[in-house]
């Protein structure tokens, strides 16, 4: 009898289970860019506090990453215009000056604020000014997630003001005292013009360059000349003069009066009214 033996070979299969750790991908993007505050266009150099502009940048889908933003500007922190460039400062929420550019902005509650400042005393000429922000959003491992551009456009309007300094600064009346032929009177106020553009000065004399008797206006009159910074002004006709902007926001104008060599005038009070008017020139 032949017995066949069957050898049973049992193969054991070992299943190796390897745990898998899923790394969440950061999908953050730059969201709303909102202007919170801007008083650049009302800035003037003699104000006591800097002009400020504030922009809020928000991000979305940032729950699974630690995103940060880098900021740079095309004009290297300058607002460029037709006639000049204006340096400005960039600060973060902590009010620390950001130097150099491309410094990190971190986000709190998915938002961060960018503050721009024009320092006190900066000379700014009227005109249109622009710069462009480049915002780059980065995630873990410094991977670039998003990039946006923000146009900065400011229109500095032309403005001018006229004030009186020195003698009789608080009064609109100037008393020459005794009128003496050919005498020059220099106890007149000084005019200060504050402007951010070219201006035109207009001077009008009600009596066309004459001091007329208060009672006998048509009978007695004394002619006089007005000196404006050494320039003799002919008041028999309206006077106009353009002052060109030269990188300063203000200039002074000294006034003097010289009487004609008059004779045989009646005793009494003689008067005239001078009107000074300035107008900014828009090009």
CSV table of C-alpha atoms in Angstrom, one decimal:
chain,number,residue,atom,x,y,z
A,1,UNK,CA,0.0,0.0,0.0
A,2,UNK,CA,1.4,3.2,-1.1
A,3,UNK,CA,0.8,6.1,1.2
A,4,UNK,CA,1.1,9.5,-0.2
A,5,UNK,CA,2.0,12.1,2.4
A,6,UNK,CA,0.9,15.5,1.8
A,7,UNK,CA,3.1,18.2,3.4
A,8,UNK,CA,1.0,21.1,4.3
A,9,UNK,CA,2.9,24.3,3.9
A,10,UNK,CA,1.3,27.2,5.7
A,11,UNK,CA,2.4,30.5,4.7
A,12,UNK,CA,1.9,33.3,7.2
A,13,UNK,CA,1.2,36.7,5.8
A,14,UNK,CA,2.2,39.6,8.0
A,15,UNK,CA,0.4,42.8,7.3
A,16,UNK,CA,2.5,45.8,8.1
A,17,UNK,CA,0.3,48.8,9.0
A,18,UNK,CA,2.1,52.1,8.8
A,19,UNK,CA,0.2,55.1,10.3
A,20,UNK,CA,-0.2,58.0,7.9
A,21,UNK,CA,0.2,61.6,9.1
A,22,UNK,CA,-1.6,64.1,6.8
A,23,UNK,CA,0.0,67.6,6.6
A,24,UNK,CA,-2.7,70.2,6.0
A,25,UNK,CA,-2.0,72.5,3.1
A,26,UNK,CA,-2.1,76.3,3.7
A,27,UNK,CA,-4.5,77.9,1.3
A,28,UNK,CA,-4.5,81.5,2.7
A,29,UNK,CA,-5.1,84.3,0.3
A,30,UNK,CA,-5.1,88.1,0.5
A,31,UNK,CA,-8.7,89.2,0.9
A,32,UNK,CA,-10.1,92.7,1.5
A,33,UNK,CA,-7.9,95.7,1.3
A,34,UNK,CA,-9.6,98.6,3.0
A,35,UNK,CA,-8.6,102.3,3.5
A,36,UNK,CA,-9.4,103.2,7.1
A,37,UNK,CA,-8.1,106.8,7.2
A,38,UNK,CA,-6.4,109.3,5.0
A,39,UNK,CA,-5.6,113.0,5.6
A,40,UNK,CA,-2.7,113.2,3.1
A,41,UNK,CA,-4.6,115.6,0.9
A,42,UNK,CA,-5.1,118.1,3.6
A,43,UNK,CA,-1.5,118.2,4.7
A,44,UNK,CA,0.5,121.4,5.0
A,45,UNK,CA,4.1,121.8,6.1
A,46,UNK,CA,3.4,124.0,9.2
A,47,UNK,CA,0.9,121.6,10.8
A,48,UNK,CA,2.0,120.2,14.2
A,49,UNK,CA,1.4,116.5,13.5
A,50,UNK,CA,2.3,114.3,10.6
A,51,UNK,CA,-0.2,113.4,7.9
A,52,UNK,CA,-1.4,109.8,8.2
A,53,UNK,CA,-2.9,107.2,5.9
A,54,UNK,CA,-4.0,103.8,7.2
A,55,UNK,CA,-4.7,100.6,5.2
A,56,UNK,CA,-6.1,97.3,6.6
A,57,UNK,CA,-5.2,94.1,4.8
A,58,UNK,CA,-7.2,91.0,5.6
A,59,UNK,CA,-6.5,87.3,4.6
A,60,UNK,CA,-8.8,84.4,4.2
A,61,UNK,CA,-8.4,80.6,4.6
A,62,UNK,CA,-5.6,81.0,7.1
A,63,UNK,CA,-6.8,78.6,9.8
A,64,UNK,CA,-4.2,76.0,9.1
A,65,UNK,CA,-1.1,78.0,8.7
A,66,UNK,CA,1.0,80.9,10.1
A,67,UNK,CA,0.9,83.3,7.2
A,68,UNK,CA,2.9,86.5,7.1
A,69,UNK,CA,3.2,89.3,4.5
A,70,UNK,CA,6.1,91.2,3.0
A,71,UNK,CA,5.5,94.8,1.7
A,72,UNK,CA,7.6,96.7,-0.8
A,73,UNK,CA,6.9,99.8,-2.9
A,74,UNK,CA,7.8,100.5,-6.5
A,75,UNK,CA,9.1,104.0,-5.6
A,76,UNK,CA,11.0,103.1,-2.5
A,77,UNK,CA,8.7,104.8,-0.1
A,78,UNK,CA,8.2,107.9,-2.2
A,79,UNK,CA,5.1,109.5,-3.6
A,80,UNK,CA,6.2,110.6,-7.0
A,81,UNK,CA,4.7,113.7,-8.7
A,82,UNK,CA,5.3,115.8,-11.8
A,83,UNK,CA,7.5,118.3,-9.9
A,84,UNK,CA,8.8,116.5,-6.9
A,85,UNK,CA,8.8,113.3,-4.8
A,86,UNK,CA,7.5,113.1,-1.2
A,87,UNK,CA,9.3,110.8,1.3
A,88,UNK,CA,7.0,109.0,3.6
A,89,UNK,CA,7.3,106.5,6.4
A,90,UNK,CA,5.8,103.1,6.8
A,91,UNK,CA,4.9,101.7,10.3
A,92,UNK,CA,3.2,98.6,11.5
A,93,UNK,CA,0.5,98.3,14.2
A,94,UNK,CA,3.1,98.6,16.9
A,95,UNK,CA,4.1,102.0,15.5
A,96,UNK,CA,7.7,100.9,15.0
A,97,UNK,CA,9.3,102.3,11.9
A,98,UNK,CA,9.8,99.6,9.3
A,99,UNK,CA,13.3,99.7,7.8
A,100,UNK,CA,14.2,98.3,5.5
A,101,UNK,CA,11.4,97.4,3.3
A,102,UNK,CA,10.3,93.8,2.9
A,103,UNK,CA,9.9,93.5,6.6
A,104,UNK,CA,7.3,91.0,7.9
A,105,UNK,CA,3.7,92.0,8.7
A,106,UNK,CA,2.1,89.4,11.0
A,107,UNK,CA,-1.7,88.9,11.2
A,108,UNK,CA,-3.9,89.2,14.2
A,109,UNK,CA,-7.5,87.9,13.8
A,110,UNK,CA,-6.7,87.5,10.1
A,111,UNK,CA,-5.8,91.2,9.6
A,112,UNK,CA,-2.9,93.7,9.8
A,113,UNK,CA,-2.7,97.5,9.4
A,114,UNK,CA,-0.2,99.5,7.3
A,115,UNK,CA,0.3,103.1,8.5
A,116,UNK,CA,1.9,105.7,6.2
A,117,UNK,CA,3.2,109.0,7.5
A,118,UNK,CA,4.4,112.3,5.9
A,119,UNK,CA,6.7,113.8,8.6
A,120,UNK,CA,6.1,117.2,10.0
A,121,UNK,CA,7.9,120.0,8.1
A,122,UNK,CA,8.0,118.1,4.8
A,123,UNK,CA,7.6,120.5,1.9
A,124,UNK,CA,4.8,119.4,-0.4
A,125,UNK,CA,3.9,121.0,-3.7
A,126,UNK,CA,0.4,120.9,-5.0
A,127,UNK,CA,-0.2,118.1,-7.6
A,128,UNK,CA,-0.9,114.4,-8.1
A,129,UNK,CA,1.3,111.8,-6.5
A,130,UNK,CA,1.5,108.0,-6.8
A,131,UNK,CA,3.2,104.9,-5.6
A,132,UNK,CA,2.5,101.2,-5.8
A,133,UNK,CA,2.5,98.7,-3.0
A,134,UNK,CA,3.6,95.1,-3.7
A,135,UNK,CA,2.0,92.7,-1.1
A,136,UNK,CA,3.3,89.1,-1.0
A,137,UNK,CA,1.7,86.5,1.3
A,138,UNK,CA,3.8,83.6,2.5
A,139,UNK,CA,3.0,80.5,4.4
A,140,UNK,CA,4.9,77.6,6.1
A,141,UNK,CA,8.3,76.9,4.6
A,142,UNK,CA,8.2,80.4,3.2
A,143,UNK,CA,6.0,79.3,0.3
A,144,UNK,CA,4.5,82.1,-1.7
A,145,UNK,CA,0.7,81.9,-1.4
A,146,UNK,CA,-0.5,85.1,-3.0
A,147,UNK,CA,0.6,88.5,-4.4
A,148,UNK,CA,-1.4,91.7,-4.9
A,149,UNK,CA,-0.7,95.3,-5.9
A,150,UNK,CA,-2.2,98.3,-4.3
A,151,UNK,CA,-2.2,101.7,-6.1
A,152,UNK,CA,-1.6,104.7,-3.9
A,153,UNK,CA,-2.9,107.9,-5.4
A,154,UNK,CA,-3.0,111.3,-3.7
A,155,UNK,CA,-4.1,114.7,-5.1
A,156,UNK,CA,-2.6,117.6,-3.1
A,157,UNK,CA,-4.8,120.6,-3.8
A,158,UNK,CA,-3.4,124.0,-4.4
A,159,UNK,CA,-3.9,126.4,-1.4
A,160,UNK,CA,-2.6,129.8,-0.3
A,161,UNK,CA,-3.2,132.1,2.7
A,162,UNK,CA,-2.2,135.6,3.5
A,163,UNK,CA,-1.5,136.9,7.0
A,164,UNK,CA,-0.2,140.1,8.6
A,165,UNK,CA,2.9,140.2,10.7
A,166,UNK,CA,4.8,142.9,12.6
A,167,UNK,CA,3.6,146.5,13.0
A,168,UNK,CA,-0.2,146.9,13.2
A,169,UNK,CA,-0.6,143.1,12.7
A,170,UNK,CA,-3.8,143.1,14.8
A,171,UNK,CA,-5.4,145.9,13.0
A,172,UNK,CA,-6.5,146.6,9.4
A,173,UNK,CA,-5.8,150.3,9.8
A,174,UNK,CA,-2.4,151.9,9.4
A,175,UNK,CA,-1.8,155.4,10.7
A,176,UNK,CA,1.0,157.3,9.1
A,177,UNK,CA,0.9,160.3,11.4
A,178,UNK,CA,1.8,163.7,10.1
A,179,UNK,CA,2.0,163.7,6.3
A,180,UNK,CA,5.4,165.2,5.1
A,181,UNK,CA,6.3,165.7,1.4
A,182,UNK,CA,8.7,163.1,0.0
A,183,UNK,CA,8.8,161.2,3.3
A,184,UNK,CA,9.1,157.4,3.3
A,185,UNK,CA,7.0,155.6,5.9
A,186,UNK,CA,8.2,152.1,6.8
A,187,UNK,CA,6.1,151.4,9.9
A,188,UNK,CA,3.8,149.2,7.8
A,189,UNK,CA,2.9,145.6,8.4
A,190,UNK,CA,4.7,142.7,6.7
A,191,UNK,CA,2.6,140.3,4.7
A,192,UNK,CA,3.2,136.5,4.9
A,193,UNK,CA,2.1,134.3,2.1
A,194,UNK,CA,1.8,130.6,2.8
A,195,UNK,CA,1.4,128.4,-0.3
A,196,UNK,CA,2.1,125.1,-1.9
A,197,UNK,CA,2.1,126.3,-5.5
A,198,UNK,CA,2.7,129.4,-7.6
A,199,UNK,CA,0.5,132.3,-6.6
A,200,UNK,CA,-0.7,135.5,-8.1
A,201,UNK,CA,-0.8,138.6,-6.0
A,202,UNK,CA,-3.4,141.4,-6.7
A,203,UNK,CA,-3.2,144.8,-5.2
A,204,UNK,CA,-6.1,147.3,-5.6
A,205,UNK,CA,-6.2,151.0,-4.5
A,206,UNK,CA,-9.7,152.5,-4.1
A,207,UNK,CA,-8.3,155.9,-4.9
A,208,UNK,CA,-5.8,154.8,-7.5
A,209,UNK,CA,-2.7,155.7,-5.5
A,210,UNK,CA,-3.9,158.8,-3.8
A,211,UNK,CA,-4.7,159.7,-0.2
A,212,UNK,CA,-7.8,161.8,-0.4
A,213,UNK,CA,-9.2,164.3,2.1
A,214,UNK,CA,-11.9,162.6,4.2
A,215,UNK,CA,-14.3,165.5,3.7
A,216,UNK,CA,-13.2,167.2,0.5
A,217,UNK,CA,-12.5,164.0,-1.4
A,218,UNK,CA,-12.6,165.5,-4.9
A,219,UNK,CA,-10.7,168.6,-4.1
A,220,UNK,CA,-7.6,167.6,-2.0
A,221,UNK,CA,-5.5,164.5,-2.7
A,222,UNK,CA,-1.9,163.5,-2.0
A,223,UNK,CA,-0.3,161.0,-4.4
A,224,UNK,CA,1.9,158.2,-3.0
A,225,UNK,CA,4.0,155.2,-4.1
A,226,UNK,CA,3.9,151.8,-2.5
A,227,UNK,CA,7.1,149.8,-2.3
A,228,UNK,CA,6.7,146.0,-2.2
A,229,UNK,CA,10.1,144.3,-1.3
A,230,UNK,CA,11.8,147.3,-2.9
A,231,UNK,CA,9.7,147.2,-6.1
A,232,UNK,CA,7.7,150.4,-6.8
A,233,UNK,CA,4.1,149.5,-7.4
A,234,UNK,CA,2.0,151.7,-9.7
A,235,UNK,CA,-1.4,151.9,-8.0
A,236,UNK,CA,-3.0,154.0,-10.7
A,237,UNK,CA,-3.9,150.6,-12.2
A,238,UNK,CA,-4.5,147.2,-10.7
A,239,UNK,CA,-1.2,145.5,-9.8
A,240,UNK,CA,-0.5,141.8,-10.4
A,241,UNK,CA,2.6,139.8,-9.6
A,242,UNK,CA,3.3,136.1,-9.8
A,243,UNK,CA,5.4,134.5,-7.1
A,244,UNK,CA,6.9,131.2,-8.2
A,245,UNK,CA,7.1,128.3,-5.9
A,246,UNK,CA,10.7,127.6,-5.1
A,247,UNK,CA,10.7,124.7,-2.6
A,248,UNK,CA,9.5,126.9,0.3
A,249,UNK,CA,6.0,127.1,1.6
A,250,UNK,CA,6.1,130.7,2.8
A,251,UNK,CA,7.6,134.1,2.0
A,252,UNK,CA,7.4,137.6,3.4
A,253,UNK,CA,6.6,140.9,1.7
A,254,UNK,CA,7.8,144.2,3.3
A,255,UNK,CA,5.7,147.3,2.6
A,256,UNK,CA,6.8,150.9,2.5
A,257,UNK,CA,5.0,154.1,1.4
A,258,UNK,CA,6.6,157.3,0.0
A,259,UNK,CA,4.5,160.5,-0.4
A,260,UNK,CA,4.6,162.8,-3.4
A,261,UNK,CA,6.2,166.3,-3.1
A,262,UNK,CA,2.8,167.8,-2.5
A,263,UNK,CA,2.0,171.5,-1.8
A,264,UNK,CA,-1.0,173.6,-0.5
A,265,UNK,CA,-3.1,170.7,0.8
A,266,UNK,CA,-5.9,171.4,3.3
A,267,UNK,CA,-5.4,170.3,6.9
A,268,UNK,CA,-7.4,167.1,7.8
A,269,UNK,CA,-7.4,163.4,7.5
A,270,UNK,CA,-6.4,161.7,4.3
A,271,UNK,CA,-7.2,158.1,3.5
A,272,UNK,CA,-7.0,155.3,0.9
A,273,UNK,CA,-7.9,151.6,1.0
A,274,UNK,CA,-5.5,149.0,-0.3
A,275,UNK,CA,-6.8,145.5,-1.0
A,276,UNK,CA,-4.4,142.6,-1.2
A,277,UNK,CA,-5.6,139.3,-2.7
A,278,UNK,CA,-3.7,136.1,-3.5
A,279,UNK,CA,-4.8,133.3,-5.8
A,280,UNK,CA,-3.2,129.9,-6.3
A,281,UNK,CA,-2.3,129.1,-9.9
A,282,UNK,CA,-3.4,125.8,-11.2
A,283,UNK,CA,-1.5,124.4,-14.1
